[in-house]
mmCIF file of C-alpha atoms in Angstrom:
data_model
loop_
_atom_site.group_PDB
_atom_site.id
_atom_site.type_symbol
_atom_site.label_atom_id
_atom_site.label_comp_id
_atom_site.label_asym_id
_atom_site.label_seq_id
_atom_site.Cartn_x
_atom_site.Cartn_y
_atom_site.Cartn_z
ATOM 1 C CA MET U 1 35.687 2.503 13.902
ATOM 2 C CA THR U 2 32.125 1.361 12.645
ATOM 3 C CA THR U 3 29.293 3.432 12.497
ATOM 4 C CA LEU U 4 27.285 1.568 9.783
ATOM 5 C CA GLY U 5 27.408 -1.929 11.272
ATOM 6 C CA THR U 6 28.301 -5.418 9.291
ATOM 7 C CA ALA U 7 27.346 -6.709 6.694
ATOM 8 C CA SER U 8 26.982 -10.810 5.780
ATOM 9 C CA VAL U 9 29.708 -12.134 3.240
ATOM 10 C CA ALA U 10 26.650 -13.509 1.409
ATOM 11 C CA ALA U 11 25.231 -10.000 0.284
ATOM 12 C CA LEU U 12 28.546 -9.335 -0.592
ATOM 13 C CA ARG U 13 29.078 -12.737 -2.691
ATOM 14 C CA GLN U 14 25.551 -10.745 -4.441
ATOM 15 C CA TYR U 15 28.241 -8.077 -6.107
ATOM 16 C CA VAL U 16 30.790 -10.509 -6.945
ATOM 17 C CA ARG U 17 29.300 -12.229 -8.966
ATOM 18 C CA ALA U 18 27.881 -9.605 -11.277
ATOM 19 C CA ALA U 19 31.596 -8.209 -11.483
ATOM 20 C CA GLU U 20 33.163 -11.427 -12.474
ATOM 21 C CA ALA U 21 29.869 -12.117 -14.785
ATOM 22 C CA ALA U 22 30.289 -8.546 -16.547
ATOM 23 C CA GLY U 23 34.320 -9.325 -17.000
ATOM 24 C CA LEU U 24 35.220 -7.759 -14.659
ATOM 25 C CA ASP U 25 39.332 -7.796 -11.815
ATOM 26 C CA THR U 26 37.654 -7.705 -9.462
ATOM 27 C CA ALA U 27 41.211 -8.668 -6.793
ATOM 28 C CA PRO U 28 41.131 -4.389 -7.095
ATOM 29 C CA LEU U 29 38.328 -3.970 -5.755
ATOM 30 C CA PHE U 30 38.706 -5.812 -3.011
ATOM 31 C CA ALA U 31 42.966 -4.038 -2.351
ATOM 32 C CA GLU U 32 40.702 -0.333 -2.502
ATOM 33 C CA ALA U 33 37.768 -1.475 -0.337
ATOM 34 C CA GLY U 34 40.535 -2.898 2.515
ATOM 35 C CA LEU U 35 39.171 -5.925 2.099
ATOM 36 C CA SER U 36 40.743 -10.165 1.986
ATOM 37 C CA THR U 37 39.315 -12.032 -0.732
ATOM 38 C CA ASP U 38 40.020 -14.427 2.348
ATOM 39 C CA ILE U 39 36.484 -13.752 3.611
ATOM 40 C CA LEU U 40 34.487 -15.162 0.051
ATOM 41 C CA ALA U 41 35.640 -18.664 2.019
ATOM 42 C CA THR U 42 33.462 -18.034 4.608
ATOM 43 C CA ASP U 43 30.739 -19.032 5.423
ATOM 44 C CA ASP U 44 29.175 -16.550 8.490
ATOM 45 C CA GLY U 45 32.131 -14.447 8.078
ATOM 46 C CA ARG U 46 31.063 -10.964 8.511
ATOM 47 C CA ILE U 47 31.952 -6.880 7.405
ATOM 48 C CA ASN U 48 32.155 -3.344 8.381
ATOM 49 C CA GLY U 49 29.646 -1.573 7.084
ATOM 50 C CA GLU U 50 31.705 1.126 5.173
ATOM 51 C CA GLN U 51 34.157 -1.480 3.510
ATOM 52 C CA PHE U 52 31.020 -3.322 2.129
ATOM 53 C CA GLN U 53 29.424 0.468 1.346
ATOM 54 C CA ASP U 54 33.468 1.052 -0.215
ATOM 55 C CA PHE U 55 33.341 -1.784 -2.628
ATOM 56 C CA ILE U 56 29.702 -1.120 -3.947
ATOM 57 C CA ARG U 57 31.173 2.485 -4.849
ATOM 58 C CA VAL U 58 34.148 1.387 -6.230
ATOM 59 C CA LEU U 59 32.561 -0.995 -7.992
ATOM 60 C CA VAL U 60 30.261 1.968 -9.320
ATOM 61 C CA GLU U 61 32.965 3.353 -10.085
ATOM 62 C CA ARG U 62 35.419 1.234 -12.661
ATOM 63 C CA THR U 63 31.799 -0.393 -14.557
ATOM 64 C CA GLY U 64 30.151 3.558 -15.469
ATOM 65 C CA ASN U 65 27.034 1.981 -15.039
ATOM 66 C CA PRO U 66 24.524 3.706 -14.053
ATOM 67 C CA ILE U 67 21.281 0.761 -13.118
ATOM 68 C CA LEU U 68 24.256 -1.357 -11.839
ATOM 69 C CA GLY U 69 22.468 -1.692 -9.008
ATOM 70 C CA LEU U 70 19.493 -3.041 -11.269
ATOM 71 C CA GLU U 71 21.153 -5.947 -12.896
ATOM 72 C CA THR U 72 23.504 -7.268 -9.347
ATOM 73 C CA GLY U 73 19.485 -8.528 -8.157
ATOM 74 C CA ASP U 74 19.674 -10.755 -11.529
ATOM 75 C CA PHE U 75 22.459 -11.939 -9.443
ATOM 76 C CA VAL U 76 20.250 -12.988 -6.463
ATOM 77 C CA GLN U 77 20.324 -16.861 -4.857
ATOM 78 C CA PRO U 78 18.562 -17.986 -1.907
ATOM 79 C CA GLY U 79 22.325 -17.840 0.490
ATOM 80 C CA SER U 80 22.163 -14.432 -0.757
ATOM 81 C CA TYR U 81 20.084 -13.688 2.215
ATOM 82 C CA SER U 82 22.382 -15.738 4.349
ATOM 83 C CA VAL U 83 20.329 -18.071 6.345
ATOM 84 C CA LEU U 84 17.062 -15.590 6.015
ATOM 85 C CA GLY U 85 16.687 -17.029 2.992
ATOM 86 C CA TYR U 86 16.480 -20.621 3.467
ATOM 87 C CA ILE U 87 14.076 -19.472 6.309
ATOM 88 C CA THR U 88 11.929 -18.827 3.021
ATOM 89 C CA MET U 89 12.820 -21.452 1.273
ATOM 90 C CA SER U 90 10.741 -23.283 3.752
ATOM 91 C CA CYS U 91 7.367 -21.937 4.283
ATOM 92 C CA SER U 92 4.638 -22.555 2.759
ATOM 93 C CA THR U 93 3.070 -19.407 1.229
ATOM 94 C CA LEU U 94 4.719 -16.027 0.388
ATOM 95 C CA GLY U 95 2.853 -14.344 3.047
ATOM 96 C CA GLU U 96 5.098 -16.110 5.368
ATOM 97 C CA ALA U 97 7.953 -15.586 3.372
ATOM 98 C CA VAL U 98 7.814 -12.065 3.768
ATOM 99 C CA ALA U 99 7.204 -11.974 6.989
ATOM 100 C CA ARG U 100 10.525 -13.678 7.799
ATOM 101 C CA ILE U 101 12.169 -10.142 6.703
ATOM 102 C CA ALA U 102 11.983 -7.617 9.166
ATOM 103 C CA PRO U 103 12.747 -10.115 12.568
ATOM 104 C CA PHE U 104 16.141 -11.181 10.382
ATOM 105 C CA GLU U 105 16.950 -8.826 8.055
ATOM 106 C CA ARG U 106 19.722 -7.709 10.453
ATOM 107 C CA LEU U 107 21.676 -11.428 9.320
ATOM 108 C CA VAL U 108 22.477 -9.924 5.404
ATOM 109 C CA GLY U 109 23.746 -7.112 7.667
ATOM 110 C CA ASP U 110 22.363 -3.532 8.856
ATOM 111 C CA MET U 111 22.240 -1.636 5.342
ATOM 112 C CA GLY U 112 18.780 -1.063 5.812
ATOM 113 C CA THR U 113 14.780 -1.925 7.731
ATOM 114 C CA THR U 114 12.223 -2.751 6.062
ATOM 115 C CA ARG U 115 8.792 -1.529 7.032
ATOM 116 C CA LEU U 116 5.130 -3.164 5.945
ATOM 117 C CA ALA U 117 2.138 -1.778 5.857
ATOM 118 C CA ILE U 118 -0.799 -2.598 4.817
ATOM 119 C CA GLN U 119 -3.996 -1.088 2.808
ATOM 120 C CA ARG U 120 -6.871 -2.231 1.582
ATOM 121 C CA ASP U 121 -5.502 -4.695 -0.710
ATOM 122 C CA THR U 122 -2.956 -3.613 -1.017
ATOM 123 C CA ILE U 123 0.478 -4.080 0.462
ATOM 124 C CA THR U 124 3.205 -1.786 0.554
ATOM 125 C CA LEU U 125 6.898 -2.890 1.307
ATOM 126 C CA SER U 126 9.404 -0.060 2.071
ATOM 127 C CA TRP U 127 13.153 -0.216 2.894
ATOM 128 C CA SER U 128 15.340 2.624 4.302
ATOM 129 C CA CYS U 129 18.677 2.085 3.699
ATOM 130 C CA ARG U 130 21.213 2.814 5.799
ATOM 131 C CA TYR U 131 24.548 3.568 4.234
ATOM 132 C CA THR U 132 25.448 7.247 3.852
ATOM 133 C CA ASP U 133 27.094 7.557 0.016
ATOM 134 C CA PRO U 134 24.566 8.643 -2.084
ATOM 135 C CA ARG U 135 26.292 6.913 -4.936
ATOM 136 C CA VAL U 136 25.937 3.653 -3.485
ATOM 137 C CA ARG U 137 22.301 4.383 -1.208
ATOM 138 C CA MET U 138 20.303 4.187 -5.004
ATOM 139 C CA HIS U 139 22.110 1.192 -6.235
ATOM 140 C CA MET U 140 21.490 -0.607 -2.738
ATOM 141 C CA VAL U 141 18.008 0.004 -3.064
ATOM 142 C CA ASP U 142 17.633 -1.119 -6.889
ATOM 143 C CA ASN U 143 19.447 -4.044 -5.790
ATOM 144 C CA VAL U 144 17.663 -4.502 -2.967
ATOM 145 C CA PHE U 145 14.297 -5.013 -4.110
ATOM 146 C CA ALA U 146 15.220 -6.299 -8.149
ATOM 147 C CA SER U 147 16.554 -9.393 -5.081
ATOM 148 C CA TRP U 148 13.651 -9.089 -3.578
ATOM 149 C CA ILE U 149 11.339 -10.069 -6.636
ATOM 150 C CA ASN U 150 13.028 -12.081 -8.465
ATOM 151 C CA TYR U 151 13.702 -14.428 -5.357
ATOM 152 C CA ALA U 152 10.252 -13.371 -4.995
ATOM 153 C CA ARG U 153 9.448 -15.397 -7.988
ATOM 154 C CA TRP U 154 11.851 -17.910 -7.727
ATOM 155 C CA LEU U 155 10.332 -18.763 -4.703
ATOM 156 C CA ALA U 156 6.436 -19.049 -5.966
ATOM 157 C CA ASP U 157 7.635 -21.162 -9.158
ATOM 158 C CA THR U 158 6.551 -18.447 -11.728
ATOM 159 C CA GLN U 159 7.318 -16.250 -14.027
ATOM 160 C CA THR U 160 4.550 -14.155 -13.674
ATOM 161 C CA ALA U 161 4.039 -12.860 -10.342
ATOM 162 C CA ALA U 162 4.512 -8.501 -10.856
ATOM 163 C CA PRO U 163 4.237 -5.781 -8.382
ATOM 164 C CA ASP U 164 1.280 -2.969 -8.770
ATOM 165 C CA ARG U 165 4.261 0.096 -8.971
ATOM 166 C CA VAL U 166 7.608 0.104 -7.620
ATOM 167 C CA CYS U 167 8.891 3.894 -5.967
ATOM 168 C CA LEU U 168 12.544 4.787 -5.947
ATOM 169 C CA ARG U 169 13.773 8.261 -4.595
ATOM 170 C CA ARG U 170 16.716 7.616 -6.425
ATOM 171 C CA PRO U 171 16.456 10.314 -10.199
ATOM 172 C CA SER U 172 15.938 8.561 -13.288
ATOM 173 C CA PRO U 173 18.081 7.018 -15.128
ATOM 174 C CA GLY U 174 17.575 8.309 -18.008
ATOM 175 C CA ALA U 175 14.725 7.669 -20.197
ATOM 176 C CA ASN U 176 16.984 5.722 -22.688
ATOM 177 C CA LEU U 177 17.224 3.251 -19.224
ATOM 178 C CA GLU U 178 13.844 3.449 -17.909
ATOM 179 C CA PRO U 179 12.874 -0.124 -19.731
ATOM 180 C CA ALA U 180 15.460 -1.648 -18.167
ATOM 181 C CA TYR U 181 13.663 -1.279 -14.960
ATOM 182 C CA ARG U 182 9.240 -1.895 -16.319
ATOM 183 C CA GLN U 183 10.991 -4.629 -18.805
ATOM 184 C CA ARG U 184 12.052 -6.448 -14.887
ATOM 185 C CA TRP U 185 9.923 -5.449 -13.207
ATOM 186 C CA ARG U 186 7.522 -5.801 -15.135
ATOM 187 C CA CYS U 187 5.193 -2.574 -13.322
ATOM 188 C CA PRO U 188 4.852 1.010 -13.860
ATOM 189 C CA VAL U 189 8.528 2.959 -12.169
ATOM 190 C CA VAL U 190 8.443 6.289 -10.140
ATOM 191 C CA PHE U 191 11.598 7.706 -9.702
ATOM 192 C CA ASN U 192 12.288 11.206 -7.403
ATOM 193 C CA SER U 193 9.081 8.748 -4.972
ATOM 194 C CA GLU U 194 8.876 10.467 -1.522
ATOM 195 C CA GLN U 195 10.206 7.377 -0.173
ATOM 196 C CA ASP U 196 12.245 3.678 -1.844
ATOM 197 C CA SER U 197 8.894 1.030 -2.019
ATOM 198 C CA VAL U 198 7.000 -2.246 -3.540
ATOM 199 C CA CYS U 199 3.335 -2.453 -3.824
ATOM 200 C CA PHE U 200 1.658 -5.274 -5.097
ATOM 201 C CA PRO U 201 -1.656 -6.846 -4.737
ATOM 202 C CA ALA U 202 -2.588 -8.269 -1.127
ATOM 203 C CA ALA U 203 -3.845 -11.581 -2.474
ATOM 204 C CA LEU U 204 -0.051 -12.503 -3.794
ATOM 205 C CA LEU U 205 0.761 -13.006 0.085
ATOM 206 C CA ALA U 206 -1.138 -16.072 -0.584
ATOM 207 C CA THR U 207 0.685 -17.483 -3.348
ATOM 208 C CA ARG U 208 2.294 -21.109 -2.814
ATOM 209 C CA LEU U 209 5.460 -21.268 -2.420
ATOM 210 C CA ARG U 210 7.593 -24.639 -3.981
ATOM 211 C CA GLN U 211 8.938 -26.606 -1.322
ATOM 212 C CA PRO U 212 7.406 -25.318 2.352
ATOM 213 C CA ASP U 213 8.679 -27.337 5.215
ATOM 214 C CA PRO U 214 7.302 -26.237 8.796
ATOM 215 C CA GLN U 215 9.240 -28.379 11.077
ATOM 216 C CA LEU U 216 13.135 -26.886 8.698
ATOM 217 C CA ARG U 217 11.596 -24.044 9.097
ATOM 218 C CA LYS U 218 11.352 -23.916 12.812
ATOM 219 C CA THR U 219 14.619 -25.334 13.282
ATOM 220 C CA LEU U 220 16.061 -22.709 11.304
ATOM 221 C CA GLU U 221 13.742 -19.714 12.624
ATOM 222 C CA ALA U 222 15.496 -21.488 16.135
ATOM 223 C CA HIS U 223 19.139 -20.882 14.722
ATOM 224 C CA ALA U 224 18.610 -17.875 13.329
ATOM 225 C CA LEU U 225 17.820 -16.478 16.629
ATOM 226 C CA SER U 226 21.379 -17.409 17.934
ATOM 227 C CA GLN U 227 22.604 -15.809 15.220
ATOM 228 C CA LEU U 228 20.718 -12.852 15.507
ATOM 229 C CA ALA U 229 21.817 -11.937 19.610
ATOM 230 C CA ALA U 230 25.023 -12.777 18.843
ATOM 231 C CA LEU U 231 25.230 -10.140 16.521
ATOM 232 C CA ASP U 232 23.968 -7.973 19.784
ATOM 233 C CA THR U 233 26.496 -4.860 20.727
ATOM 234 C CA ASP U 234 25.420 -3.422 23.144
ATOM 235 C CA THR U 235 27.473 -4.395 25.837
ATOM 236 C CA ASP U 236 27.238 -3.596 29.445
ATOM 237 C CA LEU U 237 29.165 -1.035 28.200
ATOM 238 C CA THR U 238 26.642 1.016 25.287
ATOM 239 C CA SER U 239 23.737 -0.251 27.899
ATOM 240 C CA ARG U 240 24.609 2.140 30.804
ATOM 241 C CA VAL U 241 26.085 5.251 27.175
ATOM 242 C CA LYS U 242 23.189 5.119 25.412
ATOM 243 C CA ALA U 243 20.901 4.977 29.386
ATOM 244 C CA SER U 244 22.946 8.623 29.869
ATOM 245 C CA ILE U 245 22.635 10.001 26.670
ATOM 246 C CA GLN U 246 18.092 9.409 26.909
ATOM 247 C CA LYS U 247 18.411 11.220 30.426
ATOM 248 C CA GLN U 248 20.720 14.474 29.206
ATOM 249 C CA LEU U 249 18.669 14.292 26.375
ATOM 250 C CA ARG U 250 15.391 15.061 28.808
ATOM 251 C CA GLN U 251 16.615 18.191 29.166
ATOM 252 C CA GLY U 252 17.938 18.982 25.000
ATOM 253 C CA ILE U 253 21.563 18.338 26.277
ATOM 254 C CA THR U 254 23.862 16.219 24.289
ATOM 255 C CA ARG U 255 27.936 16.876 25.335
ATOM 256 C CA GLN U 256 29.356 13.874 26.000
ATOM 257 C CA ASP U 257 31.733 15.189 27.866
ATOM 258 C CA MET U 258 28.813 15.226 30.817
ATOM 259 C CA VAL U 259 27.952 11.404 29.406
ATOM 260 C CA ALA U 260 31.456 10.565 30.063
ATOM 261 C CA GLU U 261 31.514 12.493 33.954
ATOM 262 C CA ASP U 262 28.382 10.463 34.517
ATOM 263 C CA LEU U 263 30.195 7.021 34.070
ATOM 264 C CA GLY U 264 32.763 8.446 35.797
ATOM 265 C CA MET U 265 35.397 8.904 33.568
ATOM 266 C CA THR U 266 36.840 11.268 31.425
ATOM 267 C CA SER U 267 35.462 12.281 27.470
ATOM 268 C CA ARG U 268 38.760 10.610 25.906
ATOM 269 C CA THR U 269 38.381 7.534 27.778
ATOM 270 C CA LEU U 270 34.918 7.240 26.707
ATOM 271 C CA GLN U 271 35.888 7.403 23.105
ATOM 272 C CA ARG U 272 38.916 4.774 23.656
ATOM 273 C CA LYS U 273 36.169 2.545 25.107
ATOM 274 C CA LEU U 274 33.863 2.546 22.540
ATOM 275 C CA SER U 275 35.811 3.000 19.822
ATOM 276 C CA GLN U 276 37.214 -0.385 21.278
ATOM 277 C CA GLU U 277 34.335 -1.969 21.083
ATOM 278 C CA GLY U 278 33.626 -0.941 17.868
ATOM 279 C CA VAL U 279 30.702 1.583 18.418
ATOM 280 C CA THR U 280 31.176 6.314 18.504
ATOM 281 C CA TYR U 281 29.025 7.970 20.925
ATOM 282 C CA GLN U 282 27.678 9.877 18.053
ATOM 283 C CA ARG U 283 25.875 6.186 16.632
ATOM 284 C CA LEU U 284 24.915 6.112 19.974
ATOM 285 C CA LEU U 285 22.980 9.478 20.237
ATOM 286 C CA ASP U 286 21.551 9.031 16.806
ATOM 287 C CA GLU U 287 20.007 5.649 17.956
ATOM 288 C CA VAL U 288 18.897 7.456 21.342
ATOM 289 C CA ARG U 289 17.784 10.383 19.191
ATOM 290 C CA GLN U 290 15.903 7.958 17.253
ATOM 291 C CA GLN U 291 13.604 5.705 20.067
ATOM 292 C CA MET U 292 13.155 8.624 21.920
ATOM 293 C CA ALA U 293 11.736 10.622 18.467
ATOM 294 C CA GLU U 294 9.548 7.574 17.791
ATOM 295 C CA ASP U 295 7.729 7.064 21.219
ATOM 296 C CA TYR U 296 7.253 11.071 21.591
ATOM 297 C CA LEU U 297 5.738 11.655 17.626
ATOM 298 C CA ALA U 298 3.818 8.487 19.026
ATOM 299 C CA ASN U 299 2.395 8.866 22.465
ATOM 300 C CA THR U 300 2.870 12.281 23.185
ATOM 301 C CA GLU U 301 1.054 15.603 21.674
ATOM 302 C CA MET U 302 4.304 17.275 21.869
ATOM 303 C CA ALA U 303 4.706 19.196 18.600
ATOM 304 C CA ILE U 304 7.046 18.547 16.718
ATOM 305 C CA PRO U 305 9.073 21.617 17.483
ATOM 306 C CA ASP U 306 9.624 20.893 20.885
ATOM 307 C CA ILE U 307 10.323 17.770 20.133
ATOM 308 C CA ALA U 308 13.431 18.716 18.022
ATOM 309 C CA LEU U 309 14.984 20.349 20.757
ATOM 310 C CA ARG U 310 14.298 18.067 23.953
ATOM 311 C CA LEU U 311 16.118 15.855 21.434
ATOM 312 C CA GLY U 312 18.851 18.583 21.321
ATOM 313 C CA TYR U 313 18.353 19.635 17.497
ATOM 314 C CA SER U 314 18.934 23.290 16.627
ATOM 315 C CA GLU U 315 16.765 23.474 13.579
ATOM 316 C CA THR U 316 13.672 21.909 13.067
ATOM 317 C CA THR U 317 14.989 20.507 9.196
ATOM 318 C CA SER U 318 17.343 19.528 11.102
ATOM 319 C CA PHE U 319 15.475 17.112 13.304
ATOM 320 C CA HIS U 320 13.652 16.435 9.491
ATOM 321 C CA ARG U 321 16.150 15.494 7.731
ATOM 322 C CA LYS U 322 17.186 13.236 10.242
ATOM 323 C CA PHE U 323 14.605 11.592 10.487
ATOM 324 C CA LYS U 324 13.161 10.626 7.195
ATOM 325 C CA ALA U 325 16.971 9.514 5.714
ATOM 326 C CA VAL U 326 16.065 6.717 8.720
ATOM 327 C CA LYS U 327 12.652 6.354 8.588
ATOM 328 C CA GLY U 328 12.294 7.655 4.990
ATOM 329 C CA MET U 329 9.058 9.806 5.941
ATOM 330 C CA THR U 330 8.545 12.728 8.027
ATOM 331 C CA PRO U 331 8.064 13.525 12.067
ATOM 332 C CA GLY U 332 4.634 14.949 10.576
ATOM 333 C CA GLU U 333 3.479 11.735 8.147
ATOM 334 C CA PHE U 334 5.208 9.057 11.051
ATOM 335 C CA ARG U 335 2.646 10.944 13.769
ATOM 336 C CA GLN U 336 -0.130 10.537 11.467
ATOM 337 C CA SER U 337 0.555 6.796 10.555
ATOM 338 C CA ASN U 338 0.700 6.371 13.930
ATOM 339 C CA VAL U 339 -2.817 8.166 14.910
ATOM 340 C CA SER U 340 -4.619 5.997 11.698
ATOM 341 C CA THR U 341 -2.871 2.050 13.225
ATOM 342 C CA LYS U 342 -4.789 3.835 16.460
ATOM 343 C CA ASN U 343 -8.118 4.259 15.064
#
């Protein structure tokens, strides 16, 4: 059953190129992750998130490289971002390219979500990784940021542009390896941070890119929107399940058997039908909980412990931990950020 969404083959190829450059035989990596090497021959293929996570985990174990994620960022190409890469290539400025990340990043995969914040003259791009294996998460974040920075420099046709700083939740790889980050990114790097983020001067958004083509960008965006529609997994059943879960949560209830009864089927039948569609009840519950939590925090004055209780959490700490894992900030910080935005 898929719980981590999907990832594009384009994203997988970047890790494969890095592995092959290191002299590794990738066939055993594919086998252990339950993948066929034939998938690399497809241009628009996708693999499930568990397989992608397993592939990276095995790659980390095989290499024993504590900065594998950072180094795989050296192998980024426009195609690494699927059609999003070609959209950004056709943008006129770096600001236009950055603005395309969040709307279209699902085309690359469901590995995480990007959030952009503007404060005075500084832009902060934060990324919340959805993957659950801590051994994979830190390498994936390293890869995402290293790829962003390398790709932005290529787009702008400059190797001198640099962030103001990069913050990483991961622990330091060791004093002897920290210079590898500073050497590549040319900025301070803070480990054990509260969130994974890249901060850079807002003035960089005006940087002209090497090959703007507004007409091509519009064509590619139309194609990307059709691809996003095809990725939409909210079938009639999952929509009905989500609606029932939302109704139950308003009473603080999270029982699958009650949702199944509301839909006129047994709990076992509901589980089987969801499995056939590649989703789980827990995944839908998590998605609805998160959506309702953000709504309560942004649009009501309900106390955070009461929100946790309403959403069926037995302890407020569990709510805090789950919310921060998804959004990269605590419920209180999220509420405050929305207050600041409205003001």
